Short mmCIF file of C-alpha atoms in Angstrom, two decimals:
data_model
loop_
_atom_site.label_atom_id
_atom_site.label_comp_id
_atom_site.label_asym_id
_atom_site.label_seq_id
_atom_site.Cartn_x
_atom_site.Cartn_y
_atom_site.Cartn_z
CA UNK A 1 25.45 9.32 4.24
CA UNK A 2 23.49 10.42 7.48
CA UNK A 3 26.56 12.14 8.69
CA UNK A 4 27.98 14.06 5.79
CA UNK A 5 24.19 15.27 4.98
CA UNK A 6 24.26 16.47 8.45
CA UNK A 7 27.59 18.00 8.29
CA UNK A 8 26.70 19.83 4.71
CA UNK A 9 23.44 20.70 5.19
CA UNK A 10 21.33 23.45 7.99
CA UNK A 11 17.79 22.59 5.89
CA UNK A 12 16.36 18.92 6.95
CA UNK A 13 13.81 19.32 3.79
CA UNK A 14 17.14 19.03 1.68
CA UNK A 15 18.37 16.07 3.65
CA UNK A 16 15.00 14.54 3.29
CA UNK A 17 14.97 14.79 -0.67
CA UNK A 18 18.74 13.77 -0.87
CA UNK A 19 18.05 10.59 1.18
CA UNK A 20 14.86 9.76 -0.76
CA UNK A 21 16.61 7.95 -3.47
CA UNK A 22 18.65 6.03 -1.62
CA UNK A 23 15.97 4.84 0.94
CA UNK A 24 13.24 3.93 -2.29
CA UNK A 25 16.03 1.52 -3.65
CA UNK A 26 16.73 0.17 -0.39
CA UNK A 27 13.03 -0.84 0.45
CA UNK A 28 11.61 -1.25 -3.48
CA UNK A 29 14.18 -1.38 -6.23
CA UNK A 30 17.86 -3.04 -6.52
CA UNK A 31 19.96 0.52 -7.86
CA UNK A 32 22.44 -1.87 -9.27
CA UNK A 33 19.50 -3.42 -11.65
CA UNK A 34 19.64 -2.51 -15.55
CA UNK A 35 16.66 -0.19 -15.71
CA UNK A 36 14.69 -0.97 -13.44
CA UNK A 37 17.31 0.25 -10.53
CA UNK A 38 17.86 3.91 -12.35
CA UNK A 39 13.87 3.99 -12.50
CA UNK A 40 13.84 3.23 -8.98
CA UNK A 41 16.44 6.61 -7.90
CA UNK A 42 14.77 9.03 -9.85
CA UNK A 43 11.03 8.68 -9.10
CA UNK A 44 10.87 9.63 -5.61
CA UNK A 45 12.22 13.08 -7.36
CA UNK A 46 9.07 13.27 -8.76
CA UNK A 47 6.57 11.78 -5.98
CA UNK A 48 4.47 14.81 -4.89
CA UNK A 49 2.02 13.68 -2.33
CA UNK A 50 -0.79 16.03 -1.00
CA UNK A 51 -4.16 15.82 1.26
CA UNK A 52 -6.94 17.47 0.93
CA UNK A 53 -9.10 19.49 2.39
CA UNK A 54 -11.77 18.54 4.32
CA UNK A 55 -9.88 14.77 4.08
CA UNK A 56 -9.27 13.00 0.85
CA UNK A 57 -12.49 11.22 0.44
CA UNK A 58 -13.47 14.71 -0.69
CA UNK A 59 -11.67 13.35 -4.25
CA UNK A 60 -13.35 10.44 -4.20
CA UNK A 61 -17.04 11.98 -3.63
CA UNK A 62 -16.19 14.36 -6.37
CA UNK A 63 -15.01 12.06 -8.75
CA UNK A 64 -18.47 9.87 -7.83
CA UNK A 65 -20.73 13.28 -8.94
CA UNK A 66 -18.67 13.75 -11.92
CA UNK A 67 -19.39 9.77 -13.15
CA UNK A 68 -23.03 9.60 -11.91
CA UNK A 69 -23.49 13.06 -13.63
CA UNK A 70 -22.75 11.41 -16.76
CA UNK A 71 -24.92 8.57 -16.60
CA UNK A 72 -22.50 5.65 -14.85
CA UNK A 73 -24.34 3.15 -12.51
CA UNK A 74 -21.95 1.65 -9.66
CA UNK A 75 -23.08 -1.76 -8.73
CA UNK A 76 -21.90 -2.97 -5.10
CA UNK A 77 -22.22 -6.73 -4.09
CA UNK A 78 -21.98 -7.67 -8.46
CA UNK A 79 -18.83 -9.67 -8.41
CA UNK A 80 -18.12 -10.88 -12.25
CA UNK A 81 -17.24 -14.42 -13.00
CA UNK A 82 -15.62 -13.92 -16.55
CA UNK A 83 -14.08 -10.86 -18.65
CA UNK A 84 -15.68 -12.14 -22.16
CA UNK A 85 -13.18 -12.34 -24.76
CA UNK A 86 -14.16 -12.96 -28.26
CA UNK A 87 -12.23 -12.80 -31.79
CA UNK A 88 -9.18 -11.24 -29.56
CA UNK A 89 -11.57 -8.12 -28.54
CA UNK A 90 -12.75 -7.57 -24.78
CA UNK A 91 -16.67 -7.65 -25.45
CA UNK A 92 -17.86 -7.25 -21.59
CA UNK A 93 -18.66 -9.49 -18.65
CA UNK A 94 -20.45 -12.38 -17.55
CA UNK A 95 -21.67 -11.79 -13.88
CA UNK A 96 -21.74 -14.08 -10.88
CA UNK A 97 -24.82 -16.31 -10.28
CA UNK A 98 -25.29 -14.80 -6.75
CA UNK A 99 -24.26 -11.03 -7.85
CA UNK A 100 -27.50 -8.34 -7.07
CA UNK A 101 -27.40 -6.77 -10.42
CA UNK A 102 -27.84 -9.30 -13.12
CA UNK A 103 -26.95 -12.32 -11.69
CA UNK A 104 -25.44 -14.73 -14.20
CA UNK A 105 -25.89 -12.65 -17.01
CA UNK A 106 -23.81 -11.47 -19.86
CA UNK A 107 -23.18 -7.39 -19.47
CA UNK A 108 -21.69 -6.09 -22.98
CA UNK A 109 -18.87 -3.19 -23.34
CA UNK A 110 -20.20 -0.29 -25.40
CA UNK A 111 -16.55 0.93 -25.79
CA UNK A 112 -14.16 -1.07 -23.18
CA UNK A 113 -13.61 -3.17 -20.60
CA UNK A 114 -11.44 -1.97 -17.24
CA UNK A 115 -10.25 -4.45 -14.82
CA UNK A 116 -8.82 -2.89 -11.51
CA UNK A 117 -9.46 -6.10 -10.05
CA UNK A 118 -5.52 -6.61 -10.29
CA UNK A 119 -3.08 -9.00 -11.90
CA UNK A 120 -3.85 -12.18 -10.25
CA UNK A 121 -7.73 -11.45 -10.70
CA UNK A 122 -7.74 -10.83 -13.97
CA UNK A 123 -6.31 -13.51 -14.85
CA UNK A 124 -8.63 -15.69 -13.75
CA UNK A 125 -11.76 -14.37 -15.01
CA UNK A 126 -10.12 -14.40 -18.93
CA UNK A 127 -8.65 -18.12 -18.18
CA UNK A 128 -4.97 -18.87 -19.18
CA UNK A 129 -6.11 -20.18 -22.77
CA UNK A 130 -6.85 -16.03 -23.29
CA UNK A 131 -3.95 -14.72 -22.12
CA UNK A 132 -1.55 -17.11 -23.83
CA UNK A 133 -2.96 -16.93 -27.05
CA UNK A 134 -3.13 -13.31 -26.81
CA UNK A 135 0.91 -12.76 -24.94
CA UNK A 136 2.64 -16.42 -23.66
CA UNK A 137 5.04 -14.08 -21.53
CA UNK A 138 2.46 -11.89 -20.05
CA UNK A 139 0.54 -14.92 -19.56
CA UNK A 140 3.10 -16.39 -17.16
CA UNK A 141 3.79 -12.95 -15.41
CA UNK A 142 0.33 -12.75 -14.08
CA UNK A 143 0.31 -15.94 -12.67
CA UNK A 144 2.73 -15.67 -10.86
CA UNK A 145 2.63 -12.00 -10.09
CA UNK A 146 3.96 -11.70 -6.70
CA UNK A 147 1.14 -10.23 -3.91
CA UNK A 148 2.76 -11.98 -0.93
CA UNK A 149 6.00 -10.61 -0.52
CA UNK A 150 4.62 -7.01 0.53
CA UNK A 151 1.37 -7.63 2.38
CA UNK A 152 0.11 -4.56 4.26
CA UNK A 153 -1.27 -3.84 8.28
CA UNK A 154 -3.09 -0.76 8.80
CA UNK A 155 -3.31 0.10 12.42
CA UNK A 156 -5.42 3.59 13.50
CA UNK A 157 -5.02 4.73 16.59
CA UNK A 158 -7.39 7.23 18.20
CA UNK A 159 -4.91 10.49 20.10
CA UNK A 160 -5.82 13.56 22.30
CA UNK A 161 -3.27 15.09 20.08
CA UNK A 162 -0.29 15.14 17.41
CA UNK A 163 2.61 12.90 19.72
CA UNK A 164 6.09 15.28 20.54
CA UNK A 165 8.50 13.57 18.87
CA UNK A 166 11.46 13.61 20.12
CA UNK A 167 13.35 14.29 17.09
CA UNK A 168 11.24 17.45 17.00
CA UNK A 169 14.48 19.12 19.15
CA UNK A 170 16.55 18.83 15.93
CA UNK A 171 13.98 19.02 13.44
CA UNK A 172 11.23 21.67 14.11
CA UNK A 173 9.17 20.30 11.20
CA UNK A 174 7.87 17.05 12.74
CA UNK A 175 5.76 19.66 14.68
CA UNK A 176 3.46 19.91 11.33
CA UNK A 177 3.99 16.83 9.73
CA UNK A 178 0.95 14.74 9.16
CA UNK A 179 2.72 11.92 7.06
CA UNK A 180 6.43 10.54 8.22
CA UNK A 181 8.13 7.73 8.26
CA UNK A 182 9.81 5.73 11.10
CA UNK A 183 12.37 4.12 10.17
CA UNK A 184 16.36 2.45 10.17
CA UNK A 185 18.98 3.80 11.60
CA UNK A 186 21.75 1.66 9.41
CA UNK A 187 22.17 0.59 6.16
CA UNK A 188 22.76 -2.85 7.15
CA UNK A 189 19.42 -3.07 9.32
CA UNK A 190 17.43 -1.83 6.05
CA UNK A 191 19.41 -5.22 4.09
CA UNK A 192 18.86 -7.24 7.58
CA UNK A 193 15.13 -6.10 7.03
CA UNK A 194 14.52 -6.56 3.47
CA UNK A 195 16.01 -10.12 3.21
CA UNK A 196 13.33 -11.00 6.62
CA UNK A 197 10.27 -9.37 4.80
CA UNK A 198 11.22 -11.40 1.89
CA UNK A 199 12.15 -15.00 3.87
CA UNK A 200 9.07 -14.36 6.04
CA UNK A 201 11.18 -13.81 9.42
CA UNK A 202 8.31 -12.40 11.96
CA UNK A 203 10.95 -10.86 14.12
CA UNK A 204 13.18 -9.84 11.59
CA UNK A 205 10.63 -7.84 9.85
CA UNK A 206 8.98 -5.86 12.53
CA UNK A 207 10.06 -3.04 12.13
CA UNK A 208 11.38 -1.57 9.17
CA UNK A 209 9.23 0.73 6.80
CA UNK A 210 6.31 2.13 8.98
CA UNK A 211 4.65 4.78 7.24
CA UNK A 212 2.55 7.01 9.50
CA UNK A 213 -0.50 9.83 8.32
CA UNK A 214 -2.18 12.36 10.83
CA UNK A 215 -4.02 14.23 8.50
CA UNK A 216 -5.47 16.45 11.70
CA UNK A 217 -2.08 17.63 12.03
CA UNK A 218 -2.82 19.71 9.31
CA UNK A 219 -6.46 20.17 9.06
CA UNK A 220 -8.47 21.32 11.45
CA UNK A 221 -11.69 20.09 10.24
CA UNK A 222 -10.51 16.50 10.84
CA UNK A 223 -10.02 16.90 14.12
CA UNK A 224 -12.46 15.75 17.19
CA UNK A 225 -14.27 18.87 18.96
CA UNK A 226 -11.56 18.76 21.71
CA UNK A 227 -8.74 18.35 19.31
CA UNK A 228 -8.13 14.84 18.68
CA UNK A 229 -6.35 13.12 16.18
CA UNK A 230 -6.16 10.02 14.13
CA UNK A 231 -2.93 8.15 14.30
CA UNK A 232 -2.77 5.71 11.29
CA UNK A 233 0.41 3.56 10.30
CA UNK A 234 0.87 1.35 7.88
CA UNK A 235 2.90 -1.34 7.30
CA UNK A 236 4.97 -4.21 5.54
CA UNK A 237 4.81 -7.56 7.35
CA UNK A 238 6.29 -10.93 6.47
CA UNK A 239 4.15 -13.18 5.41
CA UNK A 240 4.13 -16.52 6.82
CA UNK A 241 1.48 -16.86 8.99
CA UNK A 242 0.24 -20.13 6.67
CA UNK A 243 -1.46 -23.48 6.95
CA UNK A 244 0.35 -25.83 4.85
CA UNK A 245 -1.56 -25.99 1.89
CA UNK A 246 -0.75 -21.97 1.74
CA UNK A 247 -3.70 -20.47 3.29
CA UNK A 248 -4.41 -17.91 5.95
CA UNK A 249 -4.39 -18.98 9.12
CA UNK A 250 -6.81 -17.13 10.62
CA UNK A 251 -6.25 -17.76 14.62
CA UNK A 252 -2.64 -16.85 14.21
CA UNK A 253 -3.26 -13.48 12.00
CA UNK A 254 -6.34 -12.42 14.45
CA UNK A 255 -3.80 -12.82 17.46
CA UNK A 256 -0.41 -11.24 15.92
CA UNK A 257 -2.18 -8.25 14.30
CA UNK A 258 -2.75 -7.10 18.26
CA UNK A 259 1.07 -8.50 19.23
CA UNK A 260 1.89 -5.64 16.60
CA UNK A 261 -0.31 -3.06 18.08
CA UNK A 262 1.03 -3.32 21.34
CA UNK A 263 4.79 -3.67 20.30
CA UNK A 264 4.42 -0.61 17.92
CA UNK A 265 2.68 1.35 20.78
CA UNK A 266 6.15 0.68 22.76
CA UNK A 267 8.12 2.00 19.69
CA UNK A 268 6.09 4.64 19.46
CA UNK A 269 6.30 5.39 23.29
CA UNK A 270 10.18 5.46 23.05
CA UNK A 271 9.97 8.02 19.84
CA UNK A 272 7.51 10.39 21.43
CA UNK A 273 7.36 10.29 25.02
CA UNK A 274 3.99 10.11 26.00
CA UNK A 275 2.51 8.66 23.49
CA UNK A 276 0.72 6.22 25.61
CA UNK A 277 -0.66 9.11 27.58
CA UNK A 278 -2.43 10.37 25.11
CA UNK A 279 -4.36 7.45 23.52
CA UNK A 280 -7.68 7.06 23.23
CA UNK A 281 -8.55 4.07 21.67
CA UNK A 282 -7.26 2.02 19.04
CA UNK A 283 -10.23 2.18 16.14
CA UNK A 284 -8.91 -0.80 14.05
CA UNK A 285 -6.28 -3.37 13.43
CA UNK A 286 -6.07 -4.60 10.12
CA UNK A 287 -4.31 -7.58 9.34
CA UNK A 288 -3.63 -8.44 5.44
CA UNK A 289 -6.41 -10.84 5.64
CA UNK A 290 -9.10 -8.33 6.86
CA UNK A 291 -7.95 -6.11 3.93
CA UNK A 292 -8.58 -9.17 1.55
CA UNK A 293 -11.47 -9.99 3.11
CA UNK A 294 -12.73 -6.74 2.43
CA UNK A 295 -11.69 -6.24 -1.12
CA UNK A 296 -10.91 -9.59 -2.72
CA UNK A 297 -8.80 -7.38 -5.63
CA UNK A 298 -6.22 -7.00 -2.75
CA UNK A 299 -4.88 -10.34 -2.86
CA UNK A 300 -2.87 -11.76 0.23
CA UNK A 301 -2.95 -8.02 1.93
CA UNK A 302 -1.17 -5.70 -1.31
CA UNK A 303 -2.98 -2.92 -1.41
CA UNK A 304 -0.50 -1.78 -4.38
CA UNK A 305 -1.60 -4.45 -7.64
CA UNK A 306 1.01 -6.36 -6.65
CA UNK A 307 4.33 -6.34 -4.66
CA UNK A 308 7.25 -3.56 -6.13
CA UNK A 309 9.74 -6.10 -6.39
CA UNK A 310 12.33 -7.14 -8.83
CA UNK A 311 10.73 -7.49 -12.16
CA UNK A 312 7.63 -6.07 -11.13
CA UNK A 313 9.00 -2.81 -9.91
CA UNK A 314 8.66 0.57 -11.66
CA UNK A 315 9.43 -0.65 -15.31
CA UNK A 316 7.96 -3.74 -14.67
CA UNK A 317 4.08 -3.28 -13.25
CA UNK A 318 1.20 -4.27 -15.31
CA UNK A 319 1.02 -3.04 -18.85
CA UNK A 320 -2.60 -0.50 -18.67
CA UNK A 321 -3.12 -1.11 -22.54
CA UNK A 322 -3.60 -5.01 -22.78
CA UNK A 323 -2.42 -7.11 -25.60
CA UNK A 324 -6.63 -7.93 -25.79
CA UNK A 325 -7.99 -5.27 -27.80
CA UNK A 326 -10.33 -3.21 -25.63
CA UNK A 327 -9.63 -4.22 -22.26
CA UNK A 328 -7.05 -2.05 -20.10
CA UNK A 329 -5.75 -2.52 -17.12
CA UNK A 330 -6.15 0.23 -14.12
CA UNK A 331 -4.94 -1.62 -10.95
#
């Protein structure tokens, strides 16, 4: 496919949105699966990502005016300890004995009740009895919704400036692009890839789908006053860094979340010359336990409500209208 794009077409932008397809069903969805594999092509067609200005937490500030303006509290540090559930209608929430606003008391829905707390979460605080009585099938899906078969690790790196690629020689557009992927060469490394991510391989799985953002590239105002950039990547990492009764181990994910900084930074060296030149600092290593331990909705390190894998891919992800009346999903 590489070769007859590059024999067919000048523009790499076309190459890029011809290959799309095919690399989206190689990392998230089977093509060959009823549905869910057609579902899987088409969307990248229609994935239109954008930044902006002044960096995106600009969207989320707004957004925070807009709901304050209209009367909504946000309560931090209030964690809930049951969705309340009563004739089949979502009637609000009974909060945590420890949580700072209200603690232990019952909080009732004027209209609704949202949960972005994610599949596994939420069902826990309605209890299995709920969910069965209300959708057996459902019921089973989100207890066994699968979070551990795509954790994240978030790695920013502090630059002097935007790396040179080298792939920059045949594509002038790396010069200005602040989010890229590195990635496989082969088709049969991407399979070799996906079945370690999914077996828990370490090695297997280190590299594979890294996907990098360097939103300086782009806008000025988020650079540093002598023109540095941030340098973050993300990625998918097996997960089998266990005890055996399934839990984090915490010595071993506190050690290999640095083994992956420093191999990446020797990838990243080979890609872009230099790169080791021009770093500053590394600002943070996340490992998929930091980002749980930071936001307990992102269970076992997926940041995404749950893995995009075989059932639960496109077709397949939670349903945002719940069969409870009055309570909707938004994770």
């Amino acid at each position: 496919a590489w070769e007859f794009l590059d024999y067919r077409f000048e523009d790499h932008r076309i190459k890029q949105v011809l290959l799309m397809p095919f690399t989206s069903s190689m990392v998230n969805a089977d093509p060959n699966r009823r549905g869910e594999g057609a579902a899987g092509i088409l969307t990248p067609f229609y994935l239109v990502a954008g930044q902006m200005k002044g960096s995106n937490q600009t969207l989320v500030d707004s957004t925070l005016k807009v709901f304050n303006h209209y009367g909504g509290e946000l309560w931090l540090d209030a964690p809930v300890q049951h969705i309340l559930v009563e004739r089949g209608k979502a009637v609000g929430v009974q909060m945590e004995a420890g949580a700072r606003h209200c603690p232990g008391e019952v909080v009732r829905a004027r209209h609704a009740v949202l949960s972005n707390a994610g599949a596994i979460q939420t069902y826990k605080l309605l209890g299995d009895d709920v969910v069965r009585s209300a959708d057996d099938a459902l019921a089973t899906r989100m207890q066994y919704w699968d979070n551990q078969s795509r954790p994240s690790s978030v790695t920013v790196w502090l630059l002097k400036e935007p790396p040179k690629w080298k792939a920059q020689a045949k594509n002038p557009y790396l010069k200005t692009a602040d989010w890229l992927y590195i990635g496989l060469d082969e088709v049969r490394d991407w399979r070799a890839w996906r079945d370690a991510i999914a077996s828990g391989d370490q090695e297997g799985g280190f590299q594979g789908w890294w996907e990098i953002f360097m939103p300086g590239v782009i806008d000025p105002d988020l650079r540093g006053p002598n023109g540095e950039v941030c340098f973050r990547v993300e990625s998918v990492v097996p997960y089998h860094l266990l005890n055996e009764d399934g839990t984090f181990d915490e010595s071993k994910w506190k050690a290999y979340k640095w083994e992956l900084v420093r191999r990446r930074t020797e990838v990243f060296e080979r890609f872009a010359p230099g790169f080791k030149d021009l770093l500053i600092d590394v600002v943070h290593a996340k490992s998929p336990k930091d980002l749980w331990d930071a936001n307990r909705t992102v269970a076992f390190g997926c940041a995404q409500g749950g893995a995009f894998t075989g059932d639960q891919s496109y077709m397949g992800r939670m349903p945002y209208r719940m069969p409870i009346d009055q309570l909707y999903m938004c994770n």
